[in-house]
Amino acid sequence: MTDQNNTPVVIVGAGPAGIGAAAVLVAAGLRPILLDEGRAPGGQGYRKSDPALGLNLAYAQEPEYKAIHALFERLRDKIDYRPETLAWSVDAGSVFTAFRGSVASEGIPFGRLILATGATDKVAPVPGWTLPGVYSLGGAQVLLKDQGCAIGQDVVFYGSSPLLYLAAWQYLEAGALKVTVLDTTPFSAKMKASAAIASVPKLLRQGLGLIARLRMRGITMRHGVTDMAIHGDGRVEGISYSWKGRRETRACDGVAIGHGLRSEIQLAELAGCGLAYNALFDQWQPVVDADGRGGSGVYLAGDGTRIGGAVAAELAGRIAASACLADLGHAVDAAEVAELKRRRDAHWRAQDGLARAFAWPRKGFAELPDATVLCRCENVTAGQVRGIAKTMTGIPDINRVKALSRCGMGRCQSRMCGLAAIEVAAAARGEAPANLTHYRAQPPIKPVAIPTSSQEVA
Ligand SMILES: Cc1cc2nc3c(=O)[nH]c(=O)nc-3n(C[C@H](O)[C@H](O)[C@H](O)COP(=O)(O)OP(=O)(O)OC[C@H]3O[C@@H](n4cnc5c(N)ncnc54)[C@H](O)[C@@H]3O)c2cc1C
């Protein structure tokens, strides 16, 4: 069954938000199309390792992980699930896709579109971050969860994110020989934010338990680290940083950097949703109503709209699908939706607390040495971005900095460097980052193989 125009409901993203949305649509008798560029469902946090590797990672035993995968298995034959399918554009009521990198000949027309595209790492560059052996925190986790590989034997987890501690623990459990956690936010910020985090008491308990377990294993954890630099001749060999007024150095062979998450917003923008700057999470995010409506026939849910964690994502997916059903004329239980919102909002409050406890190191961008590479795809330095930003006349716009410097113009399309480039440019001009607007989305949002005229499309 599809909507009244006989065009399907398409969901992009098979993480908790997309799976939650699919569950609600299936319960109402619909058969949604669920697209995901990944090989298996579960999204980023509940990533499933390749069964051929026979990995038995501890995180896959957690009840939340098992519940989302069990839910997906119950839905599998009631939905049109298309893995390894990237949605690279949305235009005129169709989603344009590529299967294993090759573009499909036609778009998928949709009656309603639910975007549950999740988030990726927020990274604040430091000198030496382009050395081999340095990964984004998410990249280091993906390698472990997907392939059972570690990025090194002696790994430093650096940045400002609750996931630093979680990833360090996941590495320890998987057998990494040594891990160190260097957090740029002072411990006092965590204490101040604890009341908000306690909006979900389990989250606070889990966080404190994790830190206690790391401490019991004798893991070095530093809070309030500044002036981080990564050193090595051809690859990572060590780091240096300032802490409590002194300079420390240590050897290591892997560094994972993460400063929280940034919503994947490109498809939302291409689908016509408005964007607004979220000062708490230091990024642009889609504008939605309380039910996740982002525009005509477009709904959004999960970390792609607001960083809220996996539980909030699933709840938001269910809420967005309920709004979609209501708009299609189905009866929806208002009390049930109100309860979903109550639970989602508690998780959002807790995540707002986490955003304060693990702050984006804004001050560091003004002090970043000119020679530090910001855009690793196009090899553009902080100094080049500063030079252009300072002389920009008229209304400041990061897209002009991009055009003149190529910063954010490469393969990752500003996913990795965009937020940092905005911060560096804003600091150079003495402006608020929001004044520089956001990198505009352009299709294809990720590289795809475009067939030449003599080749057939898939
Ligand atoms: C790398 C990483 C590791 C994490 N690890 C943990 C963890 O260990 N524990 C924890 O509690 N939380 C973790 N988180 C946070 C947690 O994953 C999220 O809060 C939660 O998964 C959000 O659910 P979601 O459904 O909104 O998005 P996600 O789970 O991110 O799912 C989004 C899905 O959309 C797909 N997608 C995105 N864009 C497209 C597109 N254009 N075309 C097709 N498919 C697309 C992605 O492949 C992905 O499967 C992690 C986050 C990241 C980024």
Short mmCIF file of C-alpha atoms and ligand atoms in Angstrom, two decimals:
data_model
loop_
_atom_site.label_atom_id
_atom_site.label_comp_id
_atom_site.label_asym_id
_atom_site.label_seq_id
_atom_site.Cartn_x
_atom_site.Cartn_y
_atom_site.Cartn_z
CA MET A 1 0.00 0.00 0.00
CA THR A 2 1.27 3.47 -0.84
CA ASP A 3 -0.17 6.93 -0.25
CA GLN A 4 -3.31 8.27 -1.94
CA ASN A 5 -1.34 9.39 -5.01
CA ASN A 6 -0.04 5.84 -5.38
CA THR A 7 3.53 6.95 -4.85
CA PRO A 8 5.47 5.38 -2.02
CA VAL A 9 6.77 6.77 1.22
CA VAL A 10 10.55 6.77 0.92
CA ILE A 11 12.77 6.75 4.01
CA VAL A 12 16.45 7.63 3.67
CA GLY A 13 18.54 6.12 6.46
CA ALA A 14 18.24 2.72 8.17
CA GLY A 15 19.49 3.84 11.58
CA PRO A 16 17.25 3.94 14.65
CA ALA A 17 15.27 6.92 13.26
CA GLY A 18 14.60 5.31 9.89
CA ILE A 19 13.77 1.92 11.42
CA GLY A 20 11.44 3.56 13.97
CA ALA A 21 9.68 5.41 11.14
CA ALA A 22 9.37 2.23 9.07
CA ALA A 23 7.83 0.37 12.04
CA VAL A 24 5.03 2.93 12.37
CA LEU A 25 4.30 2.96 8.62
CA VAL A 26 4.23 -0.85 8.45
CA ALA A 27 1.85 -0.99 11.43
CA ALA A 28 -0.50 1.28 9.43
CA GLY A 29 -0.39 -1.07 6.44
CA LEU A 30 2.13 0.80 4.26
CA ARG A 31 5.18 -0.73 2.59
CA PRO A 32 7.81 2.04 2.65
CA ILE A 33 11.02 2.03 0.63
CA LEU A 34 13.98 2.20 3.03
CA LEU A 35 17.26 3.31 1.44
CA ASP A 36 20.65 3.20 3.11
CA GLU A 37 24.11 3.58 1.70
CA GLY A 38 25.39 1.10 4.28
CA ARG A 39 25.76 -2.62 3.76
CA ALA A 40 23.56 -3.47 6.76
CA PRO A 41 20.88 -1.73 8.84
CA GLY A 42 21.52 -0.17 12.25
CA GLY A 43 23.02 3.21 11.36
CA GLN A 44 26.19 4.60 12.90
CA GLY A 45 25.91 3.64 16.57
CA TYR A 46 24.26 0.24 16.05
CA ARG A 47 26.50 -0.71 13.13
CA LYS A 48 26.55 -4.41 12.31
CA SER A 49 29.90 -6.01 11.61
CA ASP A 50 30.45 -8.13 8.52
CA PRO A 51 29.11 -11.59 9.53
CA ALA A 52 31.87 -13.24 7.47
CA LEU A 53 34.40 -11.91 9.99
CA GLY A 54 32.69 -13.69 12.90
CA LEU A 55 33.41 -10.81 15.29
CA ASN A 56 31.89 -10.93 18.75
CA LEU A 57 32.14 -7.32 19.90
CA ALA A 58 30.80 -6.49 23.36
CA TYR A 59 28.70 -3.51 22.24
CA ALA A 60 26.60 -5.83 20.06
CA GLN A 61 25.38 -7.54 23.24
CA GLU A 62 23.78 -4.34 24.59
CA PRO A 63 19.96 -4.48 24.88
CA GLU A 64 19.41 -1.31 22.78
CA TYR A 65 21.54 -2.72 19.96
CA LYS A 66 19.71 -6.04 20.04
CA ALA A 67 16.28 -4.35 20.18
CA ILE A 68 16.80 -2.20 17.07
CA HIS A 69 18.14 -5.13 15.05
CA ALA A 70 15.30 -7.39 16.25
CA LEU A 71 12.81 -4.70 15.22
CA PHE A 72 14.41 -4.46 11.79
CA GLU A 73 14.24 -8.24 11.30
CA ARG A 74 10.50 -8.17 12.10
CA LEU A 75 10.07 -5.49 9.41
CA ARG A 76 12.45 -6.85 6.79
CA ASP A 77 9.89 -8.62 4.55
CA LYS A 78 7.25 -5.92 5.04
CA ILE A 79 9.37 -3.09 3.62
CA ASP A 80 11.28 -2.50 0.40
CA TYR A 81 14.76 -2.34 1.93
CA ARG A 82 17.56 -1.25 -0.40
CA PRO A 83 21.02 -1.39 1.20
CA GLU A 84 24.19 0.00 -0.43
CA THR A 85 21.98 2.63 -2.05
CA LEU A 86 23.12 6.22 -1.69
CA ALA A 87 20.52 8.97 -2.07
CA TRP A 88 22.65 11.62 -3.82
CA SER A 89 19.97 14.16 -4.61
CA VAL A 90 16.32 15.07 -4.10
CA ASP A 91 14.54 17.04 -6.78
CA ALA A 92 10.99 17.51 -8.07
CA GLY A 93 9.44 14.74 -5.98
CA SER A 94 12.09 12.10 -6.69
CA VAL A 95 15.07 10.73 -4.81
CA PHE A 96 18.09 10.07 -7.01
CA THR A 97 20.18 7.10 -6.03
CA ALA A 98 23.35 5.19 -6.76
CA PHE A 99 23.77 1.49 -6.03
CA ARG A 100 27.34 0.61 -5.04
CA GLY A 101 28.49 3.93 -6.46
CA SER A 102 26.79 3.68 -9.88
CA VAL A 103 23.88 6.00 -10.56
CA ALA A 104 20.44 4.54 -11.24
CA SER A 105 18.88 5.55 -14.55
CA GLU A 106 15.78 7.03 -12.93
CA GLY A 107 14.88 8.67 -9.67
CA ILE A 108 12.47 7.09 -7.19
CA PRO A 109 9.28 9.18 -7.10
CA PHE A 110 7.93 9.64 -3.60
CA GLY A 111 4.60 10.72 -2.16
CA ARG A 112 6.22 11.52 1.16
CA LEU A 113 9.88 11.58 2.09
CA ILE A 114 11.30 10.86 5.55
CA LEU A 115 14.93 11.89 5.95
CA ALA A 116 16.72 10.03 8.74
CA THR A 117 20.26 10.63 7.57
CA GLY A 118 22.01 10.78 10.97
CA ALA A 119 25.25 12.56 11.70
CA THR A 120 28.99 12.37 11.22
CA ASP A 121 31.96 13.60 13.24
CA LYS A 122 32.63 17.20 14.12
CA VAL A 123 36.39 17.64 13.98
CA ALA A 124 38.48 20.63 15.09
CA PRO A 125 41.80 20.38 13.21
CA VAL A 126 45.13 20.61 15.06
CA PRO A 127 48.69 20.76 13.73
CA GLY A 128 49.60 17.31 12.40
CA TRP A 129 46.04 16.02 12.06
CA THR A 130 46.62 15.02 8.43
CA LEU A 131 49.38 12.53 9.34
CA PRO A 132 48.63 8.88 8.56
CA GLY A 133 47.41 7.24 11.76
CA VAL A 134 45.03 10.10 12.63
CA TYR A 135 41.35 9.23 12.25
CA SER A 136 38.09 10.89 13.06
CA LEU A 137 36.61 9.33 16.20
CA GLY A 138 33.75 7.87 14.16
CA GLY A 139 36.23 6.49 11.63
CA ALA A 140 38.13 4.76 14.43
CA GLN A 141 34.85 3.27 15.70
CA VAL A 142 33.69 2.20 12.25
CA LEU A 143 36.96 0.36 11.68
CA LEU A 144 36.51 -1.50 14.96
CA LYS A 145 32.79 -2.26 14.59
CA ASP A 146 32.83 -3.06 10.89
CA GLN A 147 36.15 -4.82 10.43
CA GLY A 148 37.36 -5.62 13.95
CA CYS A 149 40.52 -3.50 13.38
CA ALA A 150 42.10 -0.94 15.71
CA ILE A 151 43.81 2.22 14.43
CA GLY A 152 46.87 1.45 16.58
CA GLN A 153 48.25 -0.35 19.61
CA ASP A 154 48.62 2.82 21.65
CA VAL A 155 45.73 5.11 20.80
CA VAL A 156 44.95 8.65 21.98
CA PHE A 157 41.27 9.66 21.94
CA TYR A 158 41.30 13.45 21.68
CA GLY A 159 38.55 16.06 21.47
CA SER A 160 35.38 16.79 23.38
CA SER A 161 32.62 14.23 23.24
CA PRO A 162 31.07 11.53 25.42
CA LEU A 163 31.93 9.18 22.55
CA LEU A 164 35.67 9.67 23.36
CA TYR A 165 35.20 7.69 26.57
CA LEU A 166 32.89 5.16 24.95
CA ALA A 167 35.24 4.55 22.02
CA ALA A 168 38.23 4.27 24.37
CA TRP A 169 36.36 1.60 26.33
CA GLN A 170 35.28 -0.21 23.14
CA TYR A 171 38.93 -0.28 22.04
CA LEU A 172 40.07 -1.60 25.43
CA GLU A 173 37.45 -4.33 25.39
CA ALA A 174 38.47 -5.29 21.87
CA GLY A 175 42.06 -5.73 23.03
CA ALA A 176 43.86 -2.44 22.27
CA LEU A 177 47.03 -2.44 24.35
CA LYS A 178 46.90 1.14 25.56
CA VAL A 179 44.42 4.02 25.35
CA THR A 180 44.53 7.64 26.60
CA VAL A 181 41.66 10.15 26.72
CA LEU A 182 42.44 13.85 26.23
CA ASP A 183 39.33 16.00 26.62
CA THR A 184 39.42 19.71 25.72
CA THR A 185 36.54 20.64 28.05
CA PRO A 186 37.29 21.17 31.77
CA PHE A 187 35.74 18.78 34.30
CA SER A 188 33.83 21.69 35.89
CA ALA A 189 31.72 21.99 32.71
CA LYS A 190 30.61 18.39 33.18
CA MET A 191 29.63 19.01 36.79
CA LYS A 192 27.59 22.08 35.77
CA ALA A 193 25.76 20.12 33.08
CA SER A 194 25.01 17.05 35.19
CA ALA A 195 21.49 18.18 36.19
CA ALA A 196 20.46 18.48 32.53
CA ILE A 197 22.10 15.15 31.64
CA ALA A 198 20.11 13.59 34.51
CA SER A 199 16.92 14.24 32.47
CA VAL A 200 17.69 10.67 31.40
CA PRO A 201 19.09 9.19 34.63
CA LYS A 202 20.32 6.07 32.82
CA LEU A 203 22.50 8.21 30.55
CA LEU A 204 24.19 9.90 33.50
CA ARG A 205 24.69 6.53 35.23
CA GLN A 206 26.17 5.04 32.06
CA GLY A 207 28.57 7.97 31.65
CA LEU A 208 29.76 7.90 35.26
CA GLY A 209 30.07 4.12 35.13
CA LEU A 210 32.19 4.34 32.00
CA ILE A 211 34.58 6.88 33.53
CA ALA A 212 34.83 4.75 36.70
CA ARG A 213 35.66 1.63 34.65
CA LEU A 214 38.33 3.50 32.66
CA ARG A 215 39.79 4.81 35.93
CA MET A 216 39.85 1.31 37.43
CA ARG A 217 41.82 0.12 34.40
CA GLY A 218 44.35 2.90 35.12
CA ILE A 219 43.58 4.82 31.93
CA THR A 220 45.03 8.35 31.73
CA MET A 221 42.21 10.89 31.29
CA ARG A 222 42.90 14.61 31.07
CA HIS A 223 40.22 17.33 31.13
CA GLY A 224 40.83 20.87 29.86
CA VAL A 225 43.60 20.02 27.40
CA THR A 226 44.68 22.85 25.03
CA ASP A 227 47.22 23.46 22.22
CA MET A 228 47.24 19.86 21.00
CA ALA A 229 49.75 18.96 18.29
CA ILE A 230 50.38 15.62 16.61
CA HIS A 231 53.94 14.73 15.62
CA GLY A 232 55.60 12.16 13.43
CA ASP A 233 57.82 11.57 10.45
CA GLY A 234 55.51 10.16 7.79
CA ARG A 235 52.99 8.88 10.36
CA VAL A 236 51.84 9.48 13.94
CA GLU A 237 54.60 8.96 16.48
CA GLY A 238 53.47 11.14 19.38
CA ILE A 239 51.55 14.15 20.62
CA SER A 240 52.10 17.21 22.77
CA TYR A 241 49.54 19.36 24.59
CA SER A 242 49.12 21.83 27.42
CA TRP A 243 47.38 20.78 30.63
CA LYS A 244 47.19 22.56 33.98
CA GLY A 245 49.83 25.07 32.93
CA ARG A 246 52.44 22.56 31.78
CA ARG A 247 53.38 21.00 28.46
CA GLU A 248 53.12 17.20 28.24
CA THR A 249 54.30 14.88 25.49
CA ARG A 250 53.60 11.21 24.93
CA ALA A 251 54.30 8.60 22.31
CA CYS A 252 51.41 6.92 20.48
CA ASP A 253 50.73 5.28 17.13
CA GLY A 254 47.11 6.30 16.58
CA VAL A 255 44.97 9.37 17.29
CA ALA A 256 41.16 9.53 17.06
CA ILE A 257 39.71 13.07 16.99
CA GLY A 258 36.07 13.90 17.74
CA HIS A 259 34.26 16.98 19.00
CA GLY A 260 30.71 15.67 18.91
CA LEU A 261 28.50 15.18 15.89
CA ARG A 262 27.26 17.27 12.99
CA SER A 263 23.91 16.61 11.36
CA GLU A 264 23.91 15.37 7.77
CA ILE A 265 21.80 18.16 6.28
CA GLN A 266 22.51 18.21 2.55
CA LEU A 267 19.50 16.15 1.42
CA ALA A 268 17.21 18.21 3.66
CA GLU A 269 18.45 21.39 2.01
CA LEU A 270 18.04 19.91 -1.49
CA ALA A 271 14.51 18.82 -0.50
CA GLY A 272 13.69 22.47 0.23
CA CYS A 273 13.85 22.49 4.05
CA GLY A 274 14.94 25.67 5.77
CA LEU A 275 18.10 25.67 7.91
CA ALA A 276 18.80 27.55 11.14
CA TYR A 277 21.97 27.95 13.20
CA ASN A 278 21.89 25.96 16.44
CA ALA A 279 24.24 27.86 18.77
CA LEU A 280 24.32 25.07 21.36
CA PHE A 281 25.56 22.51 18.85
CA ASP A 282 27.51 25.10 16.78
CA GLN A 283 26.04 24.08 13.43
CA TRP A 284 23.25 24.60 10.92
CA GLN A 285 20.32 22.20 11.16
CA PRO A 286 16.98 21.76 9.36
CA VAL A 287 13.98 23.66 10.67
CA VAL A 288 11.14 21.30 11.62
CA ASP A 289 7.94 21.50 13.61
CA ALA A 290 7.46 19.47 16.82
CA ASP A 291 6.43 16.43 14.75
CA GLY A 292 9.37 16.57 12.34
CA ARG A 293 7.62 18.21 9.37
CA GLY A 294 10.31 20.02 7.39
CA GLY A 295 8.40 21.14 4.30
CA SER A 296 5.77 20.00 1.88
CA GLY A 297 5.69 16.20 2.09
CA VAL A 298 9.12 16.08 3.77
CA TYR A 299 9.69 14.84 7.33
CA LEU A 300 12.91 14.64 9.31
CA ALA A 301 13.99 12.59 12.28
CA GLY A 302 17.03 11.64 14.30
CA ASP A 303 20.52 13.08 14.49
CA GLY A 304 20.15 14.55 10.99
CA THR A 305 17.81 17.11 12.50
CA ARG A 306 18.92 17.44 16.09
CA ILE A 307 21.71 15.57 17.87
CA GLY A 308 19.81 13.47 20.38
CA GLY A 309 21.30 9.98 20.54
CA ALA A 310 19.94 6.67 19.34
CA VAL A 311 16.91 6.41 21.65
CA ALA A 312 15.68 9.90 20.77
CA ALA A 313 16.31 9.11 17.10
CA GLU A 314 14.03 6.07 17.15
CA LEU A 315 11.33 8.03 19.01
CA ALA A 316 11.65 10.94 16.55
CA GLY A 317 11.37 8.50 13.65
CA ARG A 318 8.12 7.17 15.08
CA ILE A 319 6.81 10.72 15.62
CA ALA A 320 7.71 11.82 12.07
CA ALA A 321 6.06 8.73 10.59
CA SER A 322 2.94 9.41 12.66
CA ALA A 323 2.84 12.97 11.27
CA CYS A 324 3.25 11.55 7.78
CA LEU A 325 0.35 9.14 8.37
CA ALA A 326 -1.85 11.90 9.78
CA ASP A 327 -1.13 14.04 6.71
CA LEU A 328 -2.08 11.08 4.50
CA GLY A 329 -5.43 10.87 6.26
CA HIS A 330 -4.76 7.92 8.56
CA ALA A 331 -6.08 7.89 12.12
CA VAL A 332 -3.23 8.50 14.57
CA ASP A 333 -3.37 7.99 18.34
CA ALA A 334 -2.66 11.50 19.67
CA ALA A 335 -2.01 10.29 23.23
CA GLU A 336 0.57 7.80 21.98
CA VAL A 337 2.34 10.51 19.97
CA ALA A 338 2.30 12.84 22.99
CA GLU A 339 3.99 10.12 25.08
CA LEU A 340 6.63 9.57 22.36
CA LYS A 341 7.33 13.31 22.38
CA ARG A 342 7.60 13.41 26.17
CA ARG A 343 10.26 10.68 26.08
CA ARG A 344 12.07 12.22 23.08
CA ASP A 345 12.18 15.64 24.73
CA ALA A 346 13.76 14.19 27.89
CA HIS A 347 16.54 12.74 25.72
CA TRP A 348 16.93 16.05 23.93
CA ARG A 349 17.33 17.85 27.28
CA ALA A 350 19.96 15.33 28.32
CA GLN A 351 21.81 15.78 25.01
CA ASP A 352 21.67 19.56 25.43
CA GLY A 353 23.43 18.97 28.76
CA LEU A 354 26.03 16.80 27.03
CA ALA A 355 26.61 19.56 24.46
CA ARG A 356 27.47 21.90 27.36
CA ALA A 357 29.58 19.29 29.12
CA PHE A 358 31.58 18.64 25.93
CA ALA A 359 31.99 22.02 24.29
CA TRP A 360 33.26 22.83 20.80
CA PRO A 361 36.73 24.41 21.32
CA ARG A 362 35.85 27.76 19.72
CA LYS A 363 38.79 29.68 21.19
CA GLY A 364 41.28 27.30 19.58
CA PHE A 365 40.31 28.29 16.03
CA ALA A 366 41.60 31.84 16.43
CA GLU A 367 44.92 30.44 17.68
CA LEU A 368 45.34 27.69 15.08
CA PRO A 369 48.71 28.20 13.31
CA ASP A 370 48.40 29.55 9.75
CA ALA A 371 50.19 26.50 8.34
CA THR A 372 47.64 24.00 9.70
CA VAL A 373 45.71 22.30 6.91
CA LEU A 374 41.95 22.78 7.26
CA CYS A 375 40.69 21.15 4.07
CA ARG A 376 42.51 17.87 3.61
CA CYS A 377 40.83 17.12 0.25
CA GLU A 378 42.15 20.32 -1.37
CA ASN A 379 45.09 21.00 0.97
CA VAL A 380 43.91 24.46 2.05
CA THR A 381 45.46 25.96 5.19
CA ALA A 382 43.98 28.02 8.01
CA GLY A 383 46.16 30.93 6.85
CA GLN A 384 44.68 30.84 3.34
CA VAL A 385 41.12 30.83 4.69
CA ARG A 386 41.98 33.69 7.09
CA GLY A 387 43.54 35.76 4.33
CA ILE A 388 40.45 35.52 2.13
CA ALA A 389 37.99 35.96 5.00
CA LYS A 390 39.69 39.14 6.23
CA THR A 391 39.55 40.86 2.84
CA MET A 392 36.02 39.74 1.93
CA THR A 393 33.80 42.75 1.28
CA GLY A 394 30.01 42.93 1.30
CA ILE A 395 27.94 40.29 3.07
CA PRO A 396 30.29 37.61 4.43
CA ASP A 397 29.60 34.12 3.08
CA ILE A 398 31.60 30.93 3.56
CA ASN A 399 30.67 29.93 0.01
CA ARG A 400 32.78 32.84 -1.30
CA VAL A 401 35.69 31.65 0.84
CA LYS A 402 35.14 28.21 -0.72
CA ALA A 403 35.09 29.60 -4.26
CA LEU A 404 38.30 31.57 -3.74
CA SER A 405 40.27 29.02 -1.72
CA ARG A 406 38.76 25.61 -2.74
CA CYS A 407 38.28 24.91 1.00
CA GLY A 408 35.41 22.39 1.16
CA MET A 409 35.33 21.83 -2.60
CA GLY A 410 36.83 18.35 -2.60
CA ARG A 411 35.64 14.81 -2.21
CA CYS A 412 34.09 15.21 1.25
CA GLN A 413 32.16 18.32 0.13
CA SER A 414 33.02 20.16 3.39
CA ARG A 415 31.76 17.38 5.69
CA MET A 416 35.14 17.21 7.43
CA CYS A 417 36.39 20.81 7.23
CA GLY A 418 33.24 22.92 6.82
CA LEU A 419 32.46 23.79 10.43
CA ALA A 420 36.14 24.45 11.19
CA ALA A 421 36.49 26.68 8.11
CA ILE A 422 33.48 28.73 9.21
CA GLU A 423 35.03 29.13 12.69
CA VAL A 424 38.45 30.15 11.34
CA ALA A 425 36.91 32.63 8.88
CA ALA A 426 34.56 34.05 11.52
CA ALA A 427 37.37 34.46 14.07
CA ALA A 428 39.54 36.22 11.47
CA ARG A 429 36.75 38.71 10.80
CA GLY A 430 35.69 39.06 14.45
CA GLU A 431 32.18 37.88 13.58
CA ALA A 432 29.80 35.27 14.95
CA PRO A 433 30.11 32.00 12.95
CA ALA A 434 26.39 32.11 12.09
CA ASN A 435 27.02 35.32 10.09
CA LEU A 436 29.02 33.39 7.51
CA THR A 437 26.01 31.17 6.66
CA HIS A 438 26.54 27.50 5.76
CA TYR A 439 28.10 25.53 2.93
CA ARG A 440 25.38 25.17 0.30
CA ALA A 441 24.45 21.59 -0.61
CA GLN A 442 25.09 20.56 -4.19
CA PRO A 443 24.15 17.32 -5.91
CA PRO A 444 25.65 14.79 -5.96
CA ILE A 445 26.12 15.14 -2.21
CA LYS A 446 28.75 12.37 -2.34
CA PRO A 447 30.88 11.17 -5.27
CA VAL A 448 29.07 8.80 -7.63
CA ALA A 449 30.10 7.21 -10.91
CA ILE A 450 28.33 9.07 -13.74
CA PRO A 451 28.16 6.84 -16.84
CA THR A 452 29.55 8.15 -20.11
CA SER A 453 27.19 8.15 -23.10
CA SER A 454 28.48 4.76 -24.27
CA GLN A 455 27.91 3.10 -20.88
CA GLU A 456 24.59 1.79 -19.68
CA VAL A 457 23.30 3.01 -16.35
CA ALA A 458 22.23 0.47 -13.72
C1 LIG B 1 30.55 7.15 13.67
C2 LIG B 1 29.58 7.21 14.82
C3 LIG B 1 29.68 6.28 15.85
C4 LIG B 1 28.77 6.30 16.89
N1 LIG B 1 28.89 5.39 17.89
C5 LIG B 1 27.99 5.37 18.88
C6 LIG B 1 28.07 4.40 19.90
O1 LIG B 1 28.96 3.56 19.90
N2 LIG B 1 27.13 4.43 20.87
C7 LIG B 1 26.12 5.35 20.88
O2 LIG B 1 25.29 5.35 21.78
N3 LIG B 1 26.02 6.28 19.92
C8 LIG B 1 26.93 6.31 18.93
N4 LIG B 1 26.83 7.26 17.96
C9 LIG B 1 25.67 8.16 17.97
C10 LIG B 1 24.47 7.36 17.44
O3 LIG B 1 24.92 6.60 16.37
C11 LIG B 1 23.39 8.24 16.95
O4 LIG B 1 22.93 9.07 17.98
C12 LIG B 1 22.20 7.43 16.41
O5 LIG B 1 22.63 6.38 15.63
C13 LIG B 1 21.32 8.35 15.60
O6 LIG B 1 20.41 7.58 14.87
P1 LIG B 1 19.90 8.10 13.44
O7 LIG B 1 18.96 7.07 12.95
O8 LIG B 1 19.45 9.49 13.55
O9 LIG B 1 21.20 8.14 12.54
P2 LIG B 1 22.25 7.02 12.14
O10 LIG B 1 22.28 5.91 13.09
O11 LIG B 1 23.50 7.76 11.87
O12 LIG B 1 21.67 6.45 10.77
C14 LIG B 1 21.64 7.23 9.61
C15 LIG B 1 21.69 6.29 8.43
O13 LIG B 1 21.45 7.05 7.26
C16 LIG B 1 22.28 6.57 6.24
N5 LIG B 1 22.45 7.67 5.29
C17 LIG B 1 22.85 8.93 5.55
N6 LIG B 1 22.85 9.67 4.43
C18 LIG B 1 22.43 8.84 3.45
C19 LIG B 1 22.22 9.02 2.06
N7 LIG B 1 22.43 10.20 1.47
N8 LIG B 1 21.80 7.96 1.33
C20 LIG B 1 21.58 6.75 1.91
N9 LIG B 1 21.77 6.53 3.24
C21 LIG B 1 22.18 7.57 3.98
C22 LIG B 1 23.57 6.18 6.93
O14 LIG B 1 24.28 5.20 6.19
C23 LIG B 1 23.06 5.64 8.26
O15 LIG B 1 22.90 4.24 8.22
C24 LIG B 1 27.74 7.27 16.91
C25 LIG B 1 27.65 8.21 15.89
C26 LIG B 1 28.56 8.19 14.85
C27 LIG B 1 28.45 9.21 13.75
#
